[in-house]
Amino acid sequence: MNIGSTLAVLLLCAPTAAASQNFAIPPVRYPTVRASAKDAATFVPSGWVIASRDTGDLNRDGRADFALLIRMNDPANVRTVKDDGRSHRVDTNPYMLLVLLAEPRGGFRLAASNHRLFSRPASPFSPNEPVNDDTVRLDRGAVLVTLGYLRSWASYRFRWQRGDFRLIGYESGGVMAGCVGTYSINYLTRRVRKTAGPISSDRTSTAHRNVVGGQPPTLGVIDPDEFDAESTVGGEPLPCPAEVE
């Protein structure tokens, strides 16, 4: 589990346990997305809408490609939960990311899709930041996905290489046990930069490590709940400066 998911779980503070216990996420079936189409909007399945989009050249062929963040639009997935006499409306409609590459003769083809990147609310008081226009961006020829949690964040950078969108960079930061820590992993150079420091002080320790293990997952299969960035970092853990005094 990555640092963002870990901290989101540890720092979740729901007003009451009763509301969470009575909250159930409705099951959904994810549709099969068409493999090609004349325009980007045609890739959106029936019952889904475009939440945000960005365009840019992802495979360096001079054509404009698309990243579409789409969301299911089903009223059945909007639940009302009562807590202490108050009603809370929770929209559990899921998101899905589609990456479309422009074809030489016109139209687009589906190059990658993923719905695991964006977790659905597990309670009416989810600590995750809402998805917005900055969640998915095309940045310097790569797909950049940034996820915000209660007191942490994580970003994933994917680049088109060898016929797939491969994870080339991962960054995260957050607060846990009084310590502020960050990770910056470059899977191209196989180098890692880690920082750690106590919240109450400006003192910060910095360490450089190597990436160990195999290749990271691609955009189409990555799951933040299963992807453990820390397990790919070699060397000893980096303590807060206060812990080594």
CSV table of C-alpha atoms in Angstrom, one decimal:
chain,number,residue,atom,x,y,z
A,1,MET,CA,0.0,0.0,0.0
A,2,ASN,CA,1.4,3.4,-0.9
A,3,ILE,CA,2.0,6.2,1.6
A,4,GLY,CA,-1.1,8.1,0.6
A,5,SER,CA,-3.4,5.2,1.1
A,6,THR,CA,-1.7,4.3,4.4
A,7,LEU,CA,-2.1,7.8,5.8
A,8,ALA,CA,-5.6,8.1,4.6
A,9,VAL,CA,-6.6,5.0,6.6
A,10,LEU,CA,-4.6,6.0,9.7
A,11,LEU,CA,-5.9,9.5,9.8
A,12,LEU,CA,-9.5,8.9,9.0
A,13,CYS,CA,-11.7,10.5,11.7
A,14,ALA,CA,-15.4,10.0,11.1
A,15,PRO,CA,-17.8,11.9,13.3
A,16,THR,CA,-19.5,8.7,14.3
A,17,ALA,CA,-19.1,5.0,13.7
A,18,ALA,CA,-22.8,4.4,13.3
A,19,ALA,CA,-23.0,6.2,9.9
A,20,SER,CA,-20.0,4.3,8.5
A,21,GLN,CA,-21.4,1.0,9.6
A,22,ASN,CA,-24.7,1.6,7.8
A,23,PHE,CA,-23.0,2.8,4.6
A,24,ALA,CA,-22.7,0.3,1.8
A,25,ILE,CA,-21.2,1.1,-1.6
A,26,PRO,CA,-23.5,-0.1,-4.4
A,27,PRO,CA,-21.8,-2.6,-6.7
A,28,VAL,CA,-21.3,-1.5,-10.3
A,29,ARG,CA,-20.3,-3.2,-13.6
A,30,TYR,CA,-17.6,-1.4,-15.5
A,31,PRO,CA,-18.4,-1.2,-19.2
A,32,THR,CA,-16.1,-2.4,-22.0
A,33,VAL,CA,-14.8,0.7,-23.8
A,34,ARG,CA,-14.6,0.6,-27.6
A,35,ALA,CA,-11.2,0.1,-29.1
A,36,SER,CA,-11.4,3.0,-31.6
A,37,ALA,CA,-13.6,5.8,-32.7
A,38,LYS,CA,-13.7,8.9,-34.9
A,39,ASP,CA,-13.8,11.4,-31.9
A,40,ALA,CA,-13.0,11.4,-28.2
A,41,ALA,CA,-16.6,11.8,-27.0
A,42,THR,CA,-17.6,8.6,-28.7
A,43,PHE,CA,-15.4,6.5,-26.3
A,44,VAL,CA,-17.6,7.6,-23.4
A,45,PRO,CA,-20.0,4.6,-22.6
A,46,SER,CA,-23.7,5.1,-22.2
A,47,GLY,CA,-24.5,6.3,-18.6
A,48,TRP,CA,-21.1,7.9,-18.2
A,49,VAL,CA,-20.1,11.6,-18.5
A,50,ILE,CA,-16.8,13.4,-19.0
A,51,ALA,CA,-15.5,14.8,-15.7
A,52,SER,CA,-12.4,16.4,-17.1
A,53,ARG,CA,-10.2,16.2,-20.2
A,54,ASP,CA,-6.7,17.2,-21.3
A,55,THR,CA,-5.0,17.1,-24.7
A,56,GLY,CA,-1.4,16.9,-25.8
A,57,ASP,CA,1.1,14.8,-27.9
A,58,LEU,CA,1.8,11.7,-25.9
A,59,ASN,CA,3.7,9.5,-28.4
A,60,ARG,CA,5.6,12.3,-30.2
A,61,ASP,CA,3.9,11.9,-33.6
A,62,GLY,CA,2.8,15.5,-33.9
A,63,ARG,CA,-0.9,14.7,-33.3
A,64,ALA,CA,-3.1,15.7,-30.4
A,65,ASP,CA,-4.0,12.9,-28.0
A,66,PHE,CA,-6.5,12.8,-25.2
A,67,ALA,CA,-6.8,11.9,-21.6
A,68,LEU,CA,-10.5,11.6,-20.5
A,69,LEU,CA,-11.5,11.2,-16.9
A,70,ILE,CA,-15.1,9.9,-17.1
A,71,ARG,CA,-17.6,9.2,-14.3
A,72,MET,CA,-20.7,7.0,-14.1
A,73,ASN,CA,-23.9,9.1,-13.8
A,74,ASP,CA,-26.3,6.7,-12.1
A,75,PRO,CA,-28.6,8.1,-9.4
A,76,ALA,CA,-28.7,4.7,-7.7
A,77,ASN,CA,-25.1,5.3,-6.7
A,78,VAL,CA,-26.0,8.4,-4.7
A,79,ARG,CA,-26.9,7.4,-1.2
A,80,THR,CA,-28.3,9.3,1.7
A,81,VAL,CA,-26.9,8.5,5.1
A,82,LYS,CA,-28.4,9.8,8.4
A,83,ASP,CA,-26.2,10.7,11.3
A,84,ASP,CA,-27.4,12.4,14.5
A,85,GLY,CA,-30.6,13.5,12.7
A,86,ARG,CA,-28.7,14.9,9.8
A,87,SER,CA,-28.8,13.6,6.2
A,88,HIS,CA,-25.6,13.2,4.2
A,89,ARG,CA,-25.7,12.7,0.5
A,90,VAL,CA,-22.8,10.6,-0.8
A,91,ASP,CA,-22.1,10.2,-4.5
A,92,THR,CA,-20.3,6.9,-5.0
A,93,ASN,CA,-20.4,6.9,-8.8
A,94,PRO,CA,-17.0,5.6,-9.9
A,95,TYR,CA,-14.4,7.2,-12.2
A,96,MET,CA,-12.4,5.7,-15.1
A,97,LEU,CA,-9.4,7.1,-16.9
A,98,LEU,CA,-9.2,6.7,-20.7
A,99,VAL,CA,-6.1,7.6,-22.7
A,100,LEU,CA,-6.6,8.0,-26.4
A,101,LEU,CA,-3.9,8.1,-29.1
A,102,ALA,CA,-4.6,9.9,-32.4
A,103,GLU,CA,-4.5,7.6,-35.5
A,104,PRO,CA,-2.5,8.7,-38.6
A,105,ARG,CA,-5.6,8.5,-40.8
A,106,GLY,CA,-7.9,10.2,-38.4
A,107,GLY,CA,-9.8,9.2,-35.3
A,108,PHE,CA,-8.4,7.7,-32.1
A,109,ARG,CA,-7.6,4.4,-30.5
A,110,LEU,CA,-7.9,3.4,-26.8
A,111,ALA,CA,-4.3,3.0,-25.6
A,112,ALA,CA,-5.0,2.5,-21.8
A,113,SER,CA,-7.9,2.6,-19.3
A,114,ASN,CA,-8.0,2.3,-15.5
A,115,HIS,CA,-10.8,2.5,-12.9
A,116,ARG,CA,-8.7,1.3,-9.9
A,117,LEU,CA,-6.8,4.6,-9.6
A,118,PHE,CA,-9.8,6.4,-8.1
A,119,SER,CA,-11.3,4.9,-5.0
A,120,ARG,CA,-15.0,5.2,-4.2
A,121,PRO,CA,-16.0,6.7,-0.8
A,122,ALA,CA,-15.9,4.0,1.9
A,123,SER,CA,-17.9,6.2,4.3
A,124,PRO,CA,-19.9,9.4,4.2
A,125,PHE,CA,-16.8,11.2,5.7
A,126,SER,CA,-14.1,10.1,3.2
A,127,PRO,CA,-10.8,11.9,3.8
A,128,ASN,CA,-9.9,11.8,0.1
A,129,GLU,CA,-9.8,15.1,-1.8
A,130,PRO,CA,-12.5,15.3,-4.5
A,131,VAL,CA,-11.4,14.6,-8.1
A,132,ASN,CA,-10.9,17.9,-10.0
A,133,ASP,CA,-9.4,19.3,-13.2
A,134,ASP,CA,-5.9,18.8,-11.9
A,135,THR,CA,-6.3,15.2,-11.0
A,136,VAL,CA,-5.3,14.0,-14.5
A,137,ARG,CA,-3.1,16.2,-16.7
A,138,LEU,CA,-0.9,15.7,-19.7
A,139,ASP,CA,2.4,17.2,-18.6
A,140,ARG,CA,5.6,17.2,-20.7
A,141,GLY,CA,4.4,14.3,-22.9
A,142,ALA,CA,3.3,12.2,-20.0
A,143,VAL,CA,0.1,11.3,-18.2
A,144,LEU,CA,0.2,12.7,-14.7
A,145,VAL,CA,-2.3,11.5,-12.1
A,146,THR,CA,-2.3,13.3,-8.7
A,147,LEU,CA,-4.4,11.9,-5.8
A,148,GLY,CA,-5.0,13.8,-2.6
A,149,TYR,CA,-5.8,12.3,0.8
A,150,LEU,CA,-6.5,13.8,4.2
A,151,ARG,CA,-2.9,14.7,5.1
A,152,SER,CA,-1.0,13.2,2.2
A,153,TRP,CA,-0.8,13.1,-1.6
A,154,ALA,CA,0.6,10.9,-4.3
A,155,SER,CA,1.3,11.4,-8.0
A,156,TYR,CA,2.0,8.9,-10.8
A,157,ARG,CA,3.7,9.8,-14.1
A,158,PHE,CA,3.2,7.5,-17.1
A,159,ARG,CA,5.0,7.8,-20.5
A,160,TRP,CA,4.3,6.0,-23.7
A,161,GLN,CA,7.2,3.5,-24.1
A,162,ARG,CA,7.5,0.2,-25.9
A,163,GLY,CA,3.8,0.2,-26.8
A,164,ASP,CA,2.4,0.9,-23.4
A,165,PHE,CA,2.0,3.7,-20.8
A,166,ARG,CA,4.7,2.8,-18.2
A,167,LEU,CA,5.2,4.3,-14.8
A,168,ILE,CA,8.4,6.4,-15.0
A,169,GLY,CA,7.9,8.5,-11.9
A,170,TYR,CA,6.2,8.4,-8.5
A,171,GLU,CA,6.1,11.1,-5.8
A,172,SER,CA,4.3,11.2,-2.5
A,173,GLY,CA,4.3,13.2,0.7
A,174,GLY,CA,2.4,13.2,4.0
A,175,VAL,CA,2.3,13.4,7.7
A,176,MET,CA,2.4,10.4,10.1
A,177,ALA,CA,3.4,10.1,13.7
A,178,GLY,CA,4.6,13.7,13.9
A,179,CYS,CA,6.9,13.3,10.9
A,180,VAL,CA,6.6,14.9,7.5
A,181,GLY,CA,8.1,12.7,4.7
A,182,THR,CA,8.4,12.7,0.9
A,183,TYR,CA,9.4,10.2,-1.7
A,184,SER,CA,10.5,11.1,-5.3
A,185,ILE,CA,11.2,8.0,-7.4
A,186,ASN,CA,12.6,8.2,-10.9
A,187,TYR,CA,12.1,4.7,-12.5
A,188,LEU,CA,14.2,5.8,-15.6
A,189,THR,CA,17.3,6.5,-13.6
A,190,ARG,CA,16.4,4.0,-10.9
A,191,ARG,CA,17.1,6.7,-8.3
A,192,VAL,CA,15.1,7.8,-5.2
A,193,ARG,CA,15.1,10.9,-3.1
A,194,LYS,CA,13.7,10.7,0.4
A,195,THR,CA,13.1,13.4,3.0
A,196,ALA,CA,11.9,13.3,6.6
A,197,GLY,CA,11.5,15.9,9.3
A,198,PRO,CA,9.5,16.5,12.4
A,199,ILE,CA,6.4,18.8,12.1
A,200,SER,CA,7.6,21.0,14.9
A,201,SER,CA,11.0,21.8,13.4
A,202,ASP,CA,12.6,22.9,10.1
A,203,ARG,CA,15.2,20.2,10.4
A,204,THR,CA,15.0,17.8,7.5
A,205,SER,CA,17.0,14.7,6.6
A,206,THR,CA,17.6,13.8,3.0
A,207,ALA,CA,18.8,10.5,1.6
A,208,HIS,CA,19.3,9.1,-1.9
A,209,ARG,CA,18.6,5.5,-2.6
A,210,ASN,CA,18.4,3.1,-5.5
A,211,VAL,CA,15.3,1.4,-6.9
A,212,VAL,CA,15.4,-2.4,-6.4
A,213,GLY,CA,13.2,-5.1,-7.9
A,214,GLY,CA,11.5,-5.3,-11.3
A,215,GLN,CA,9.6,-2.9,-13.5
A,216,PRO,CA,6.7,-0.9,-12.0
A,217,PRO,CA,3.2,-1.5,-13.2
A,218,THR,CA,1.7,0.1,-16.3
A,219,LEU,CA,-1.2,2.6,-16.3
A,220,GLY,CA,-3.7,-0.1,-17.4
A,221,VAL,CA,-3.1,-2.3,-14.3
A,222,ILE,CA,-1.8,-0.2,-11.5
A,223,ASP,CA,-3.9,-0.2,-8.3
A,224,PRO,CA,-2.8,2.3,-5.6
A,225,ASP,CA,-4.1,-0.1,-2.9
A,226,GLU,CA,-1.7,-2.8,-4.1
A,227,PHE,CA,1.2,-0.7,-5.4
A,228,ASP,CA,3.9,-0.4,-2.7
A,229,ALA,CA,6.5,2.2,-3.7
A,230,GLU,CA,8.4,1.7,-0.4
A,231,SER,CA,9.1,-1.9,-1.3
A,232,THR,CA,11.0,-0.8,-4.4
A,233,VAL,CA,13.4,1.4,-2.5
A,234,GLY,CA,16.7,0.0,-1.3
A,235,GLY,CA,18.7,1.0,1.8
A,236,GLU,CA,17.8,1.7,5.4
A,237,PRO,CA,14.6,3.6,6.5
A,238,LEU,CA,15.1,7.4,6.9
A,239,PRO,CA,14.1,8.5,10.4
A,240,CYS,CA,13.1,12.0,11.4
A,241,PRO,CA,16.1,14.0,12.7
A,242,ALA,CA,14.6,14.1,16.2
A,243,GLU,CA,14.7,10.3,16.3
A,244,VAL,CA,18.5,10.2,15.9
A,245,GLU,CA,19.5,12.9,18.5
